[in-house]
Amino acid sequence: MTEYRAVPTMAEIEATPSCGLRLVSTFSGCGGSCLGFRMAGYRTLYACEFIPAAAEVYRLNHPGVPVDTRDIRAVQVADILKVTGLRVGELDVLEGSPPCASFSTAGKREAGWGKVKKYSETEQRIDDLFFEFIRLLEGLQPRVFVAENVKGLVMGKAKGYFKMIYRAMEQAGYRVACRVLDAQYFGVPQHRERAIFIGVRNDLERAPSHPKPQTAPVPLRAALPWIVASASNSSHRPTTRPATRPATTILAGGPSDESGECIADTSIARYAIGDEWDKLAVGEQSEKYFQLMKCDPEKPVGTITQAGGAGNIASVTHPFEKRKFTIGELRRICGFPDDFQLTGTYAQQWERLGRAVPPPMMRAVAEHIRDAILEV
């Protein structure tokens, strides 16, 4: 079995020596990408996040980083230069993960292109936001950029968007490469494929490239060793809350199990997906409810989607208990430190993790840029 490489604590990450490289982050979410860059020694000088709940979590875990909460469309290059104290061309890396629902294979894809629709706690058009990232890229002229999106961007009809985005990046003055990376090969117990664009400014005369896979797939039980015990010992942990009792907010730190999280309100017994769960073998995925899977502890978990925290929404589930994973378990599944702070309801905390780039995967990208491209 592949050995699980525990993610450092937040204090250990903060204590990582600086490599001297400076980062500006856009579409920052709760800060998964920035955490990965911080593990590699980068310093984030500016972050932009439009969703209030995500910005709140970002501030909790990245103290001292200025967070711009305006719509990215209102952010100007001059604003970023003023906050960072840099001039055009001095920034080392610009990173961003423009919202991707319009390209996701889990969504309606082209049916939503060009439309204003619900996104997290807001309503907005999101399929044009990649070009807002490129607008800032063209103005800031960093030495390198990293842009992340779903694998669906390079599939089917979305390939037209992909080609437009790629050309626009090149026209901004960059040599560009895009490759699909899977988090399960970077120490994360989750099968999560993402298209990663890496661009290198033309005057640097260096080719963009990506990190190679670093580990064999990490099985779920390597990250959550206590789940196997629950298969043979029903008294190993408290039972889930009865379906007749209303669910309450799950707060980070409510102790009930080895992960340090309450499991009482994760039950799916009162929903239709709970009945379907009973019919599934361990490791099997439902044909009736898309994305409902009883996870195999000997394999990485399937992709954690942002909406999976809603009780009635089909998602990956615990292999032996009729419930969804706790937030503490999800932190490990998504590659976050055990002490990464989250706020809000169970569904909101799930959304923060489900939208985030797994920090260990972005750490690998950041280290590759540092060592192989910028040669720091």
Coordinates of C-alpha atoms in Angstrom, one line a residue:
M1 CA 0.0 0.0 0.0
T2 CA 1.2 3.5 -0.9
E3 CA 2.3 5.3 2.3
Y4 CA 0.2 8.4 3.0
R5 CA 2.3 11.5 3.3
A6 CA 0.5 13.6 5.9
V7 CA -0.1 17.2 5.0
P8 CA 1.9 19.6 7.3
T9 CA 0.0 21.6 9.9
M10 CA -0.8 25.2 9.2
A11 CA 1.9 26.3 11.6
E12 CA 4.5 24.1 9.8
I13 CA 3.4 25.5 6.4
E14 CA 3.6 29.0 7.7
A15 CA 7.2 28.3 9.0
T16 CA 8.3 27.1 5.5
P17 CA 11.4 29.2 4.5
S18 CA 10.8 31.6 1.7
C19 CA 12.2 30.8 -1.7
G20 CA 12.0 34.5 -2.7
L21 CA 9.3 34.0 -5.3
R22 CA 6.2 36.2 -5.2
L23 CA 2.6 35.2 -6.1
V24 CA -0.6 37.0 -7.0
S25 CA -3.7 34.8 -6.7
T26 CA -7.1 35.3 -8.5
F27 CA -10.3 33.3 -8.0
S28 CA -8.6 32.3 -4.8
G29 CA -11.5 30.4 -3.1
C30 CA -10.6 29.2 0.3
G31 CA -6.9 29.2 -0.6
G32 CA -6.0 25.7 -1.7
S33 CA -3.7 26.8 -4.5
C34 CA -2.1 29.5 -2.3
L35 CA -1.5 26.8 0.4
G36 CA 0.3 24.7 -2.2
F37 CA 2.5 27.6 -3.3
R38 CA 3.2 28.4 0.4
M39 CA 4.4 24.9 1.0
A40 CA 6.9 25.5 -1.8
G41 CA 8.1 28.7 -0.2
Y42 CA 6.3 31.3 -2.2
R43 CA 4.8 34.5 -0.7
T44 CA 1.3 35.6 -1.7
L45 CA 1.1 39.4 -2.1
Y46 CA -2.5 39.7 -3.2
A47 CA -5.6 37.5 -3.5
C48 CA -8.9 38.1 -5.1
E49 CA -12.1 36.2 -4.1
F50 CA -15.6 37.4 -4.8
I51 CA -17.7 34.9 -2.7
P52 CA -17.9 36.3 0.9
A53 CA -17.9 32.9 2.6
A54 CA -14.8 31.8 0.7
A55 CA -13.0 35.0 1.4
E56 CA -13.8 34.6 5.1
V57 CA -12.1 31.2 5.1
Y58 CA -9.2 32.5 3.0
R59 CA -8.5 35.2 5.6
L60 CA -8.6 32.8 8.5
N61 CA -5.9 30.6 6.9
H62 CA -3.8 33.2 5.2
P63 CA -3.5 36.0 7.7
G64 CA -1.7 39.0 6.4
V65 CA -2.6 38.5 2.7
P66 CA -4.7 41.3 1.3
V67 CA -8.0 39.9 0.0
D68 CA -9.8 41.9 -2.7
T69 CA -13.5 40.9 -2.6
R70 CA -14.6 42.7 -5.7
D71 CA -15.9 41.0 -8.9
I72 CA -12.8 40.2 -11.0
R73 CA -14.3 42.3 -13.8
A74 CA -13.8 45.4 -11.6
V75 CA -10.2 44.7 -10.7
Q76 CA -7.6 46.7 -12.6
V77 CA -3.9 45.9 -13.2
A78 CA -3.1 49.2 -11.4
D79 CA -5.0 48.1 -8.3
I80 CA -2.8 45.0 -8.0
L81 CA 0.4 46.8 -8.7
K82 CA -0.5 49.3 -6.0
V83 CA -1.2 46.7 -3.3
T84 CA 1.9 44.6 -4.2
G85 CA 4.3 47.5 -4.7
L86 CA 5.5 45.8 -7.9
R87 CA 5.9 47.2 -11.4
V88 CA 4.8 45.5 -14.6
G89 CA 6.9 42.5 -15.3
E90 CA 8.3 42.1 -11.8
L91 CA 5.8 39.5 -10.5
D92 CA 7.1 36.0 -10.5
V93 CA 3.8 34.0 -10.7
L94 CA 0.2 34.8 -11.4
E95 CA -2.3 32.0 -10.6
G96 CA -6.0 31.5 -10.9
S97 CA -8.8 29.0 -11.1
P98 CA -11.7 30.7 -12.9
P99 CA -15.1 29.1 -12.1
C100 CA -15.6 26.0 -14.2
A101 CA -19.2 24.8 -13.9
S102 CA -19.9 25.5 -17.5
F103 CA -17.2 23.1 -18.6
S104 CA -17.6 20.4 -15.9
T105 CA -18.5 16.9 -17.1
A106 CA -20.7 16.7 -14.0
G107 CA -22.8 19.7 -15.1
K108 CA -24.9 20.7 -18.1
R109 CA -21.8 22.1 -20.0
E110 CA -22.7 24.0 -23.2
A111 CA -26.4 24.4 -22.1
G112 CA -25.2 27.0 -19.6
W113 CA -22.7 28.9 -21.7
G114 CA -23.4 32.6 -22.0
K115 CA -26.1 32.5 -19.2
V116 CA -26.3 34.1 -15.8
K117 CA -26.9 31.4 -13.2
K118 CA -26.4 30.5 -9.6
Y119 CA -22.8 30.2 -8.5
S120 CA -22.2 29.5 -4.8
E121 CA -24.0 32.4 -3.0
T122 CA -24.4 34.6 -6.1
E123 CA -25.7 34.7 -9.6
Q124 CA -23.4 35.6 -12.4
R125 CA -22.1 34.5 -15.8
I126 CA -18.9 32.5 -15.3
D127 CA -17.9 31.0 -18.7
D128 CA -16.2 34.3 -19.7
L129 CA -14.0 34.7 -16.6
F130 CA -11.0 33.0 -18.1
F131 CA -10.6 36.0 -20.3
E132 CA -10.7 38.3 -17.3
F133 CA -7.7 36.3 -16.0
I134 CA -6.0 36.8 -19.3
R135 CA -6.7 40.5 -19.2
L136 CA -4.8 40.7 -15.9
L137 CA -2.1 38.4 -17.2
E138 CA -1.5 40.7 -20.2
G139 CA -1.3 43.7 -18.0
L140 CA 0.9 42.3 -15.2
Q141 CA 3.2 40.4 -17.4
P142 CA 4.4 37.9 -14.7
R143 CA 7.3 35.7 -15.5
V144 CA 5.1 32.6 -15.2
F145 CA 1.4 31.9 -14.9
V146 CA -0.6 29.0 -13.7
A147 CA -4.3 28.6 -14.5
E148 CA -6.4 25.6 -13.4
N149 CA -9.7 24.3 -14.7
V150 CA -11.7 21.1 -15.0
K151 CA -10.8 18.3 -17.4
G152 CA -14.0 19.0 -19.3
L153 CA -12.5 22.2 -20.7
V154 CA -10.5 20.0 -23.2
M155 CA -13.4 17.7 -24.1
G156 CA -16.2 17.8 -26.6
K157 CA -17.6 21.2 -27.7
A158 CA -15.6 22.9 -24.9
K159 CA -12.5 22.4 -27.1
G160 CA -13.5 25.6 -29.0
Y161 CA -13.3 27.6 -25.7
F162 CA -10.0 25.8 -24.9
K163 CA -8.5 26.9 -28.2
M164 CA -9.7 30.5 -27.8
I165 CA -8.2 30.6 -24.3
Y166 CA -4.9 29.0 -25.4
R167 CA -4.5 31.5 -28.3
A168 CA -5.3 34.5 -26.0
M169 CA -2.6 33.4 -23.6
E170 CA -0.1 33.1 -26.4
Q171 CA -1.1 36.6 -27.7
A172 CA -0.5 38.0 -24.2
G173 CA 3.2 37.1 -24.7
Y174 CA 3.6 33.6 -23.4
R175 CA 4.7 30.1 -24.4
V176 CA 1.9 27.9 -23.1
A177 CA 1.4 24.2 -22.2
C178 CA -1.7 22.5 -20.8
R179 CA -1.8 19.1 -19.3
V180 CA -4.4 17.2 -17.3
L181 CA -3.0 16.3 -13.8
D182 CA -4.7 13.9 -11.4
A183 CA -4.4 14.6 -7.7
Q184 CA -4.2 10.9 -6.9
Y185 CA -0.6 10.8 -8.2
F186 CA 0.4 13.7 -6.0
G187 CA -0.3 12.2 -2.6
V188 CA -4.0 13.0 -2.4
P189 CA -6.4 10.1 -1.7
Q190 CA -8.8 11.4 -4.4
H191 CA -9.2 10.9 -8.1
R192 CA -9.4 14.5 -9.2
E193 CA -8.4 15.5 -12.7
R194 CA -7.7 19.1 -13.6
A195 CA -6.4 20.9 -16.7
I196 CA -3.4 22.9 -15.6
F197 CA -2.1 25.7 -17.9
I198 CA 1.5 26.8 -17.4
G199 CA 2.8 29.7 -19.3
V200 CA 6.3 31.2 -19.4
R201 CA 6.9 34.8 -20.7
N202 CA 8.5 34.8 -24.1
D203 CA 11.6 36.8 -23.1
L204 CA 12.6 34.2 -20.6
E205 CA 13.2 31.8 -23.5
R206 CA 12.2 28.7 -21.5
A207 CA 9.7 26.1 -22.3
P208 CA 6.7 25.5 -20.0
S209 CA 6.4 22.0 -18.5
H210 CA 4.6 20.1 -15.8
P211 CA 5.6 18.0 -12.9
K212 CA 5.5 14.2 -13.4
P213 CA 3.4 12.0 -11.2
Q214 CA 5.1 11.6 -7.8
T215 CA 3.3 8.8 -6.0
A216 CA 1.2 5.7 -6.8
P217 CA -2.5 6.3 -6.1
V218 CA -3.2 6.7 -2.4
P219 CA -6.0 4.5 -1.1
L220 CA -8.6 6.0 1.2
R221 CA -7.6 3.8 4.2
A222 CA -4.1 5.1 4.1
A223 CA -5.4 8.6 4.9
L224 CA -8.3 7.5 7.1
P225 CA -6.9 4.3 8.8
W226 CA -9.8 4.1 11.2
I227 CA -12.5 3.4 8.6
V228 CA -11.4 -0.3 8.2
A229 CA -12.1 -0.9 11.9
S230 CA -15.6 0.5 11.4
A231 CA -16.4 -2.3 8.9
S232 CA -16.0 -5.1 11.6
N233 CA -16.9 -3.2 14.7
S234 CA -20.2 -1.4 14.7
S235 CA -19.5 0.0 18.2
H236 CA -16.3 1.6 16.9
R237 CA -18.0 5.0 16.7
P238 CA -21.3 6.6 17.6
T239 CA -24.2 5.7 15.3
T240 CA -25.6 8.4 13.0
R241 CA -28.5 10.6 14.0
P242 CA -31.9 9.0 13.4
A243 CA -33.6 10.1 10.2
T244 CA -36.5 11.6 12.1
R245 CA -34.4 14.1 13.9
P246 CA -33.6 17.4 12.1
A247 CA -30.0 18.0 11.1
T248 CA -28.1 20.9 12.7
T249 CA -25.1 22.8 11.6
I250 CA -21.8 20.9 11.8
L251 CA -19.0 22.9 13.1
A252 CA -15.3 22.2 12.6
G253 CA -13.9 20.6 15.7
G254 CA -17.1 18.9 17.1
P255 CA -15.3 15.7 18.3
S256 CA -16.9 12.3 17.7
D257 CA -14.2 10.3 15.9
E258 CA -10.6 10.0 15.2
S259 CA -10.7 12.8 12.7
G260 CA -12.0 15.2 15.4
E261 CA -15.3 15.8 13.7
C262 CA -18.9 15.1 14.5
I263 CA -20.6 12.4 12.4
A264 CA -24.1 12.8 13.7
D265 CA -25.5 14.9 10.9
T266 CA -23.9 13.2 7.9
S267 CA -26.5 10.4 7.6
I268 CA -28.2 9.9 4.3
A269 CA -30.7 7.4 5.7
R270 CA -33.7 9.6 5.3
Y271 CA -33.1 10.3 1.6
A272 CA -33.7 8.3 -1.5
I273 CA -30.0 8.0 -2.0
G274 CA -29.9 6.2 1.3
D275 CA -32.1 3.4 0.0
E276 CA -29.9 3.2 -3.1
W277 CA -26.8 3.1 -0.9
D278 CA -28.1 -0.2 0.6
K279 CA -28.1 -1.8 -2.8
L280 CA -24.5 -1.0 -3.6
A281 CA -21.5 -3.1 -2.9
V282 CA -18.3 -1.5 -1.5
G283 CA -16.6 0.2 -4.5
E284 CA -19.8 0.3 -6.6
Q285 CA -21.3 3.4 -8.2
S286 CA -25.0 3.8 -8.7
E287 CA -26.6 3.7 -12.2
K288 CA -29.7 5.5 -10.9
Y289 CA -28.1 8.5 -9.0
F290 CA -25.1 10.0 -10.8
Q291 CA -22.0 10.3 -8.5
L292 CA -23.4 8.2 -5.7
M293 CA -20.6 5.8 -4.8
K294 CA -19.9 3.6 -1.9
C295 CA -16.1 4.2 -1.8
D296 CA -13.6 1.4 -1.9
P297 CA -11.1 1.9 1.0
E298 CA -8.4 0.2 -1.1
K299 CA -8.6 3.0 -3.8
P300 CA -8.7 6.8 -3.9
V301 CA -12.1 8.4 -3.5
G302 CA -13.9 9.7 -6.5
T303 CA -14.0 13.4 -7.3
I304 CA -15.4 15.6 -4.5
T305 CA -17.9 17.9 -6.1
Q306 CA -18.9 21.3 -4.6
A307 CA -22.6 20.4 -4.2
G308 CA -22.1 17.0 -2.5
G309 CA -22.5 18.4 1.0
A310 CA -26.3 18.7 0.5
G311 CA -27.9 15.8 2.3
N312 CA -30.0 14.6 -0.6
I313 CA -27.4 15.1 -3.3
A314 CA -25.6 12.0 -4.6
S315 CA -21.9 12.0 -3.9
V316 CA -19.1 9.8 -2.6
T317 CA -20.0 8.1 0.7
H318 CA -18.4 6.2 3.5
P319 CA -17.8 2.6 2.5
F320 CA -19.3 1.0 5.6
E321 CA -21.6 3.6 7.3
K322 CA -24.7 5.0 5.6
R323 CA -23.4 8.5 5.6
K324 CA -21.3 11.1 3.9
F325 CA -17.8 11.9 5.1
T326 CA -17.2 14.3 7.9
I327 CA -15.5 17.6 7.3
G328 CA -12.4 16.2 9.1
E329 CA -12.3 13.2 6.8
L330 CA -12.9 15.5 3.8
R331 CA -9.9 17.6 4.7
R332 CA -7.7 14.6 4.3
I333 CA -9.4 13.4 1.2
C334 CA -8.9 16.8 -0.3
G335 CA -5.3 17.2 0.8
F336 CA -5.8 19.9 3.4
P337 CA -4.2 20.1 6.9
D338 CA -6.2 18.7 9.7
D339 CA -6.2 22.1 11.4
F340 CA -7.3 24.1 8.3
Q341 CA -10.1 26.4 9.5
L342 CA -13.5 26.3 7.9
T343 CA -16.7 28.2 8.7
G344 CA -20.4 27.9 8.0
T345 CA -22.7 24.9 7.7
Y346 CA -21.7 21.4 6.8
A347 CA -22.7 22.0 3.1
Q348 CA -20.8 25.3 3.0
Q349 CA -17.6 23.7 4.4
W350 CA -18.0 20.8 1.9
E351 CA -18.3 23.4 -0.9
R352 CA -15.1 25.2 0.1
L353 CA -13.2 21.9 -0.1
G354 CA -15.0 20.7 -3.2
R355 CA -14.1 23.8 -5.2
A356 CA -10.5 23.9 -4.0
V357 CA -7.3 22.7 -5.8
P358 CA -5.8 20.0 -3.6
P359 CA -2.8 21.8 -2.0
P360 CA -0.3 18.9 -2.5
M361 CA -1.0 18.9 -6.2
M362 CA -0.4 22.6 -6.5
R363 CA 2.7 22.3 -4.3
A364 CA 4.1 19.9 -6.9
V365 CA 3.3 22.5 -9.7
A366 CA 4.8 25.3 -7.6
E367 CA 8.0 23.3 -6.9
H368 CA 8.3 22.4 -10.5
I369 CA 8.1 26.0 -11.6
R370 CA 10.5 27.0 -8.8
D371 CA 13.1 24.4 -9.6
A372 CA 12.8 23.5 -13.3
I373 CA 11.5 26.7 -14.9
L374 CA 12.7 29.6 -12.8
E375 CA 15.6 27.6 -11.4
V376 CA 15.6 29.3 -8.0

